[in-house]
Coordinates of C-alpha atoms and ligand atoms in Angstrom, one line a residue:
X224 CA 119.0 61.2 -34.8
X225 CA 116.2 62.3 -36.9
X226 CA 116.3 61.1 -40.4
X227 CA 115.3 63.5 -42.9
X228 CA 116.7 62.3 -46.2
X229 CA 118.0 59.1 -47.9
X230 CA 121.6 58.9 -49.2
X231 CA 122.5 56.9 -52.5
X232 CA 125.4 56.5 -54.7
X233 CA 125.4 59.1 -57.4
X234 CA 128.8 58.6 -59.1
X235 CA 132.2 56.3 -59.1
X236 CA 135.5 56.5 -60.4
X237 CA 139.0 55.0 -60.1
X238 CA 142.3 55.5 -61.0
X239 CA 145.4 53.1 -60.8
X240 CA 149.0 53.9 -61.8
X241 CA 150.3 52.9 -65.1
X242 CA 153.3 50.7 -63.7
X243 CA 152.1 46.9 -63.7
X244 CA 154.1 44.5 -61.8
X245 CA 153.0 40.8 -62.1
X246 CA 153.9 37.7 -60.3
X247 CA 156.6 36.9 -62.5
X248 CA 158.3 40.4 -62.2
X249 CA 158.3 39.5 -58.4
X250 CA 159.9 36.2 -58.7
X251 CA 162.9 38.1 -60.1
X252 CA 162.9 40.1 -56.9
X253 CA 162.3 37.9 -54.0
X254 CA 162.1 34.4 -53.2
X255 CA 158.7 33.6 -54.3
X256 CA 156.9 31.9 -57.3
X257 CA 153.8 32.6 -59.5
X258 CA 152.3 29.5 -58.3
X259 CA 152.4 30.4 -54.5
X260 CA 151.1 34.0 -55.0
X261 CA 148.3 32.5 -57.2
X262 CA 147.2 29.4 -55.2
X263 CA 147.4 31.1 -51.6
X264 CA 146.1 34.6 -52.6
X265 CA 144.5 34.7 -56.3
X266 CA 146.6 37.8 -57.3
X267 CA 148.4 38.0 -60.4
X268 CA 149.1 41.7 -61.0
X269 CA 149.3 45.0 -59.1
X270 CA 149.9 48.4 -60.0
X271 CA 152.5 50.7 -58.6
X272 CA 152.9 54.5 -58.5
X273 CA 155.8 56.6 -60.3
X274 CA 158.4 58.0 -58.0
X275 CA 156.5 61.5 -58.2
X276 CA 152.9 60.3 -57.5
X277 CA 151.3 60.8 -53.8
X278 CA 147.9 59.6 -52.5
X279 CA 146.2 62.8 -53.3
X280 CA 147.4 62.6 -56.8
X281 CA 145.5 59.1 -57.2
X282 CA 142.7 60.2 -55.4
X283 CA 142.3 63.3 -57.6
X284 CA 142.0 61.5 -60.9
X285 CA 139.3 59.2 -59.3
X286 CA 137.5 62.0 -57.8
X287 CA 137.3 63.7 -61.2
X288 CA 135.5 60.7 -62.7
X289 CA 133.2 60.2 -59.8
X290 CA 132.2 63.9 -60.0
X291 CA 131.3 63.7 -63.7
X292 CA 129.7 60.4 -63.2
X293 CA 127.7 62.0 -60.5
X294 CA 126.9 65.0 -62.8
X295 CA 127.8 67.6 -60.2
X296 CA 131.0 70.1 -59.8
X297 CA 133.5 70.0 -56.9
X298 CA 131.6 73.2 -55.6
X299 CA 128.7 71.3 -54.9
X300 CA 130.5 69.1 -52.5
X301 CA 129.6 69.6 -48.8
X302 CA 132.3 67.1 -47.6
X303 CA 135.4 65.2 -48.5
X304 CA 136.5 62.2 -46.7
X305 CA 139.5 60.3 -47.6
X306 CA 140.4 56.9 -46.2
X307 CA 144.0 55.9 -46.4
X308 CA 146.8 54.7 -44.2
X309 CA 149.1 55.9 -46.9
X310 CA 148.6 59.9 -46.6
X311 CA 150.8 62.2 -48.6
X312 CA 151.9 63.5 -45.2
X313 CA 151.2 62.5 -41.5
X314 CA 149.6 66.1 -41.7
X315 CA 147.7 68.0 -43.0
X316 CA 145.2 65.4 -44.3
X317 CA 145.2 64.2 -47.8
X318 CA 141.6 65.3 -48.1
X319 CA 142.6 69.0 -47.7
X320 CA 145.2 68.6 -50.5
X321 CA 142.4 67.0 -52.7
X322 CA 140.2 69.8 -51.9
X323 CA 142.9 72.3 -53.0
X324 CA 143.6 70.4 -56.2
X325 CA 139.7 70.2 -57.0
X326 CA 139.8 74.2 -56.5
X327 CA 137.1 74.3 -53.8
X328 CA 137.2 75.3 -50.2
X329 CA 135.1 76.3 -47.1
X330 CA 133.5 72.8 -46.3
X331 CA 134.9 70.0 -44.1
X332 CA 137.9 67.8 -45.6
X333 CA 139.3 65.2 -43.5
X334 CA 141.0 61.9 -43.5
X335 CA 140.0 58.6 -41.9
X336 CA 142.1 55.7 -40.8
X337 CA 140.3 52.2 -40.5
X338 CA 142.6 50.3 -42.6
X339 CA 141.1 48.3 -45.4
X340 CA 137.6 49.1 -43.8
X341 CA 138.0 52.7 -44.3
X342 CA 135.7 53.4 -47.5
X343 CA 133.1 51.5 -45.6
X344 CA 133.6 53.7 -42.4
X345 CA 133.5 56.9 -44.8
X346 CA 130.4 55.8 -46.3
X347 CA 128.9 55.2 -43.0
X348 CA 129.7 58.8 -41.8
X349 CA 128.7 60.2 -45.2
X350 CA 125.2 58.4 -44.8
X351 CA 124.6 60.5 -41.4
X352 CA 125.5 63.8 -42.8
X353 CA 123.2 63.2 -45.9
X354 CA 120.4 61.8 -43.7
X355 CA 120.2 64.7 -41.6
X356 CA 120.2 67.2 -44.2
X357 CA 123.6 68.8 -43.4
X358 CA 125.3 67.8 -46.7
X359 CA 123.9 67.3 -50.1
X360 CA 127.0 65.7 -51.9
X361 CA 129.9 64.3 -50.1
X362 CA 132.8 62.6 -51.9
X363 CA 134.7 59.7 -50.4
X364 CA 137.8 58.3 -51.4
X365 CA 139.7 54.9 -50.6
X366 CA 143.3 55.5 -51.5
X367 CA 146.6 53.7 -51.0
X368 CA 149.9 53.7 -52.0
X369 CA 151.1 50.6 -50.3
X370 CA 154.0 49.9 -52.6
X371 CA 155.7 52.7 -50.4
X372 CA 155.0 50.8 -47.4
X373 CA 156.1 47.2 -48.3
X374 CA 159.0 45.3 -46.3
X375 CA 160.7 43.6 -49.3
X376 CA 162.5 41.5 -46.9
X377 CA 159.2 39.9 -45.8
X378 CA 158.1 37.5 -48.8
X379 CA 154.9 36.6 -46.6
X380 CA 153.6 40.3 -47.2
X381 CA 155.6 42.1 -49.8
X382 CA 153.7 40.1 -52.9
X383 CA 150.1 41.1 -51.5
X384 CA 149.9 44.8 -52.0
X385 CA 149.2 47.3 -54.8
X386 CA 148.6 51.0 -55.2
X387 CA 145.1 52.6 -56.4
X388 CA 142.4 55.0 -55.7
X389 CA 138.4 54.5 -55.9
X390 CA 136.3 57.4 -55.5
X391 CA 132.7 57.6 -54.8
X392 CA 130.0 60.5 -54.7
X393 CA 127.2 60.1 -52.0
X394 CA 124.2 62.3 -52.6
X395 CA 120.9 63.0 -51.1
X396 CA 118.3 60.7 -52.9
X397 CA 115.2 62.2 -54.1
X398 CA 112.0 60.5 -52.9
X399 CA 111.2 58.8 -56.3
X400 CA 114.7 57.3 -56.6
X401 CA 115.2 53.6 -56.2
X402 CA 118.5 54.1 -55.6
X403 CA 119.4 54.4 -51.7
X404 CA 121.6 53.2 -48.9
X405 CA 119.6 50.6 -46.9
X406 CA 121.7 49.9 -43.8
X407 CA 125.3 50.1 -42.8
X408 CA 127.3 48.6 -39.8
X409 CA 130.8 49.3 -38.6
X410 CA 132.8 47.8 -36.0
X411 CA 136.2 47.5 -34.5
X412 CA 138.4 45.2 -32.1
X413 CA 141.3 46.9 -30.9
X414 CA 142.4 44.2 -28.8
X415 CA 144.2 43.0 -31.8
X416 CA 145.7 46.4 -33.3
X417 CA 149.1 44.9 -33.3
X418 CA 148.2 42.1 -35.8
X419 CA 148.6 44.4 -38.7
X420 CA 150.6 47.6 -38.1
X421 CA 153.3 50.0 -39.4
X422 CA 155.4 50.2 -36.2
X423 CA 157.3 53.3 -36.7
X424 CA 156.9 56.7 -37.6
X425 CA 154.4 57.9 -35.2
X426 CA 154.6 59.1 -31.7
X427 CA 154.9 55.7 -30.2
X428 CA 158.1 55.1 -32.3
X429 CA 159.4 58.2 -34.0
X430 CA 161.5 57.7 -37.1
X431 CA 165.2 57.1 -36.2
X432 CA 168.1 55.8 -37.7
X433 CA 167.4 52.4 -36.2
X434 CA 163.8 52.4 -37.1
X435 CA 164.8 52.9 -40.7
X436 CA 167.6 50.1 -40.6
X437 CA 165.1 47.9 -39.0
X438 CA 162.3 48.3 -41.8
X439 CA 159.9 49.4 -38.9
X440 CA 158.2 51.9 -41.2
X441 CA 156.7 49.0 -43.5
X442 CA 153.9 46.9 -42.9
X443 CA 153.9 44.1 -40.3
X444 CA 151.5 41.8 -40.5
X445 CA 150.3 38.2 -38.9
X446 CA 148.5 37.2 -42.0
X447 CA 147.2 33.6 -40.6
X448 CA 145.4 35.2 -37.5
X449 CA 144.0 38.1 -39.7
X450 CA 143.1 35.6 -42.2
X451 CA 140.4 34.0 -39.4
X452 CA 139.2 37.2 -38.2
X453 CA 138.5 38.2 -41.9
X454 CA 136.0 35.7 -42.5
X455 CA 134.3 35.7 -39.1
X456 CA 134.3 39.5 -38.7
X457 CA 132.8 40.2 -42.3
X458 CA 130.2 37.5 -42.0
X459 CA 129.2 39.0 -38.6
X460 CA 128.7 42.5 -40.2
X461 CA 126.8 41.3 -43.1
X462 CA 124.5 39.0 -40.8
X463 CA 123.9 42.2 -39.0
X464 CA 122.6 44.5 -41.7
X465 CA 120.6 41.7 -43.6
X466 CA 118.9 40.5 -40.5
X467 CA 118.2 44.2 -39.1
X468 CA 116.3 44.6 -42.6
X469 CA 114.6 41.4 -42.6
X470 CA 116.5 40.4 -45.8
X471 CA 118.7 37.3 -46.7
X472 CA 121.3 36.6 -49.5
X473 CA 118.6 35.8 -51.9
X474 CA 117.7 39.5 -51.9
X475 CA 121.2 40.5 -53.0
X476 CA 122.3 41.0 -56.3
X477 CA 126.2 41.4 -56.0
X478 CA 128.5 40.7 -53.1
X479 CA 131.7 43.0 -53.1
X480 CA 134.2 42.3 -50.5
X481 CA 137.6 43.6 -49.4
X482 CA 140.1 42.1 -52.0
X483 CA 142.7 40.7 -49.6
X484 CA 142.7 37.0 -50.3
X485 CA 140.5 34.7 -53.0
X486 CA 140.3 32.2 -50.2
X487 CA 138.8 34.5 -47.9
X488 CA 136.2 36.0 -50.5
X489 CA 135.4 32.5 -51.2
X490 CA 135.1 31.3 -47.7
X491 CA 132.7 34.2 -46.9
X492 CA 130.8 33.6 -50.0
X493 CA 130.3 30.0 -48.8
X494 CA 129.4 31.0 -45.2
X495 CA 126.6 33.4 -46.6
X496 CA 125.7 30.7 -49.0
X497 CA 125.7 33.2 -51.8
X498 CA 125.8 32.2 -55.5
X499 CA 129.6 32.2 -56.8
X500 CA 128.4 34.3 -59.8
X501 CA 127.1 37.2 -57.5
X502 CA 130.6 37.7 -55.9
X503 CA 132.8 40.2 -57.5
X504 CA 136.5 39.4 -57.8
X505 CA 139.0 41.4 -59.3
X506 CA 141.9 40.7 -56.9
X507 CA 144.1 39.0 -59.9
X508 CA 144.4 42.4 -61.3
X509 CA 145.1 45.1 -58.5
X510 CA 145.8 42.5 -55.6
X511 CA 145.4 44.3 -52.1
X512 CA 144.8 48.2 -52.5
X513 CA 143.3 48.4 -48.9
X514 CA 140.8 51.1 -48.6
X515 CA 140.5 51.4 -52.5
X516 CA 139.7 47.6 -53.3
X517 CA 135.8 48.0 -52.8
X518 CA 135.4 51.6 -54.8
X519 CA 137.5 50.4 -57.4
X520 CA 135.7 47.0 -57.9
X521 CA 132.3 48.8 -57.9
X522 CA 133.5 51.8 -60.4
X523 CA 134.9 48.8 -62.4
X524 CA 131.5 46.5 -62.4
X525 CA 129.3 49.7 -62.9
X526 CA 131.6 50.8 -66.0
X527 CA 131.6 47.6 -67.4
X528 CA 127.6 47.1 -67.4
X529 CA 128.0 44.1 -64.8
X530 CA 126.3 46.1 -61.9
X531 CA 123.2 48.2 -63.1
X532 CA 121.0 50.8 -61.6
X533 CA 118.6 49.1 -59.2
X534 CA 120.8 46.3 -58.2
X535 CA 121.0 45.5 -54.5
X536 CA 124.6 45.4 -53.3
X537 CA 126.1 44.0 -49.9
X538 CA 129.8 45.4 -49.6
X539 CA 131.9 44.2 -46.8
X540 CA 135.3 44.7 -45.4
X541 CA 138.0 44.1 -42.7
X542 CA 141.2 45.7 -41.8
X543 CA 143.9 47.1 -39.6
X544 CA 142.3 48.1 -36.0
X545 CA 141.1 45.4 -36.4
X546 CA 138.0 47.1 -38.2
X547 CA 135.1 45.6 -39.9
X548 CA 132.2 47.0 -41.9
X549 CA 129.1 46.5 -44.1
X550 CA 127.2 48.6 -46.6
X551 CA 123.9 47.4 -48.0
X552 CA 122.5 49.6 -50.7
X553 CA 120.6 49.8 -53.8
X554 CA 122.5 51.1 -56.7
Ligands
UT7_1607 O1 143.9 43.7 -45.9 C1 144.3 43.4 -44.7 C2 144.4 42.4 -44.2 N1 145.3 41.3 -44.4 C3 145.0 40.0 -45.0 O2 143.7 39.6 -45.1 C4 145.9 39.2 -45.2 C5 145.1 37.7 -44.7 N2 146.2 36.5 -44.7 C6 146.4 36.0 -45.8 O3 145.8 36.3 -46.9 C7 147.5 34.8 -45.8 O4 147.5 34.3 -44.3 C8 148.7 35.0 -46.6 C9 148.4 35.2 -47.9 C10 149.2 36.2 -45.8 C11 149.7 33.8 -46.2 O5 149.1 32.7 -46.6 P1 149.0 31.4 -45.7 O6 148.5 30.3 -46.6 O7 148.5 31.8 -44.3 O8 150.5 31.0 -45.7 P2 151.6 31.3 -44.5 O9 151.9 32.4 -44.0 O10 151.1 30.1 -43.6 O11 152.9 30.5 -45.2 C12 152.8 29.0 -45.5 C13 154.3 28.6 -46.3 C14 155.4 29.1 -45.4 O12 156.5 28.2 -45.6 P3 156.6 26.8 -44.6 O13 156.6 27.4 -43.1 O14 155.2 26.0 -44.8 O15 157.8 26.2 -45.1 C15 155.8 30.5 -45.6 O16 157.4 30.6 -45.5 O17 154.4 29.5 -47.6 C16 155.6 30.5 -47.2 N3 155.7 31.6 -47.9 C17 155.9 32.1 -49.3 N4 156.2 31.1 -50.0 C18 156.6 31.7 -51.5 C19 155.1 32.8 -47.5 N5 154.9 33.9 -48.3 C20 155.8 33.3 -49.5 C21 155.8 33.8 -50.7 N6 156.4 32.8 -51.6 N7 155.4 35.2 -50.9

């Protein structure tokens, strides 16, 4: 591919629903304790949607903030990519619904299914379209309503997830800009597709009375197996982009990983030998919002002044598929 331009992040936004459910609330709902959840995962609160909210509603609120931060209007966009496993509908895409909500049309809009790695996959795709000159501004969103997919009879998974949206505008960088994408790597190991899955509702197992009775439209996860894959795969994709660019962790100002478990984040940090203060963690406030964790953490860190223009950031994720990916960029 001929690279004509560079891509950069020009704006971010986030939206989390008003309703907050903390570990003590969960103690009243399932056989669990605040102590178990905190020590095993680092989570304390998570946000849950109201009955009338769907993924595109959350995505829309986050998108408005990101467009404003990027100082562009929706009509300036050349593409919308929504990374989600909890779309408004199986079809059409949530991206097309969001396009309507934003009052724009006549450019591509599509959803992307890469589980928790969705935002990084979307950034990787956006980078190609910006670099080859096809688009000038692309809106990418990680949005999930996992509260709708929780199996309340499985205490091993029901305490882990939350709802939220993180939006990011990827734009063409001017030659004088210091902000730019440095590199990105995405991968998948489909041999483990069944470790994290929503078994029913697709063509393999269409909705039936039985599938509903057996809770097969909810999240099934083999947590222990995923845990091991998570650290190894995130380490690999981080090492790949660092080595390819002759960089090491000393050149990184911030590491933002998928927020699935504090122990996973800490294990990766240790393996990469990065200072603890450089690792962004907000899992205690939002739990695991899948594709939304990284863009939410990024937006929050920028707006609080923690991450600044010019900082070098390494983002890494893993998720259903099993997918993994990293994005190295200067803000
Ligand atoms: O983002 C997508 C990818 N997903 C992930 O990254 C998840 C990765 N995995 C994990 O984060 C961890 O494996 C979990 C947090 C899911 C589970 O932690 P764990 O340390 O692997 O616990 P475990 O599943 O081995 O269970 C340990 C014990 C069991 O009891 P016994 O058999 O030792 O008596 C469970 O029954 O903890 C028990 N347990 C609970 N106890 C209280 C499991 N869930 C709960 C709970 N409250 N909610």
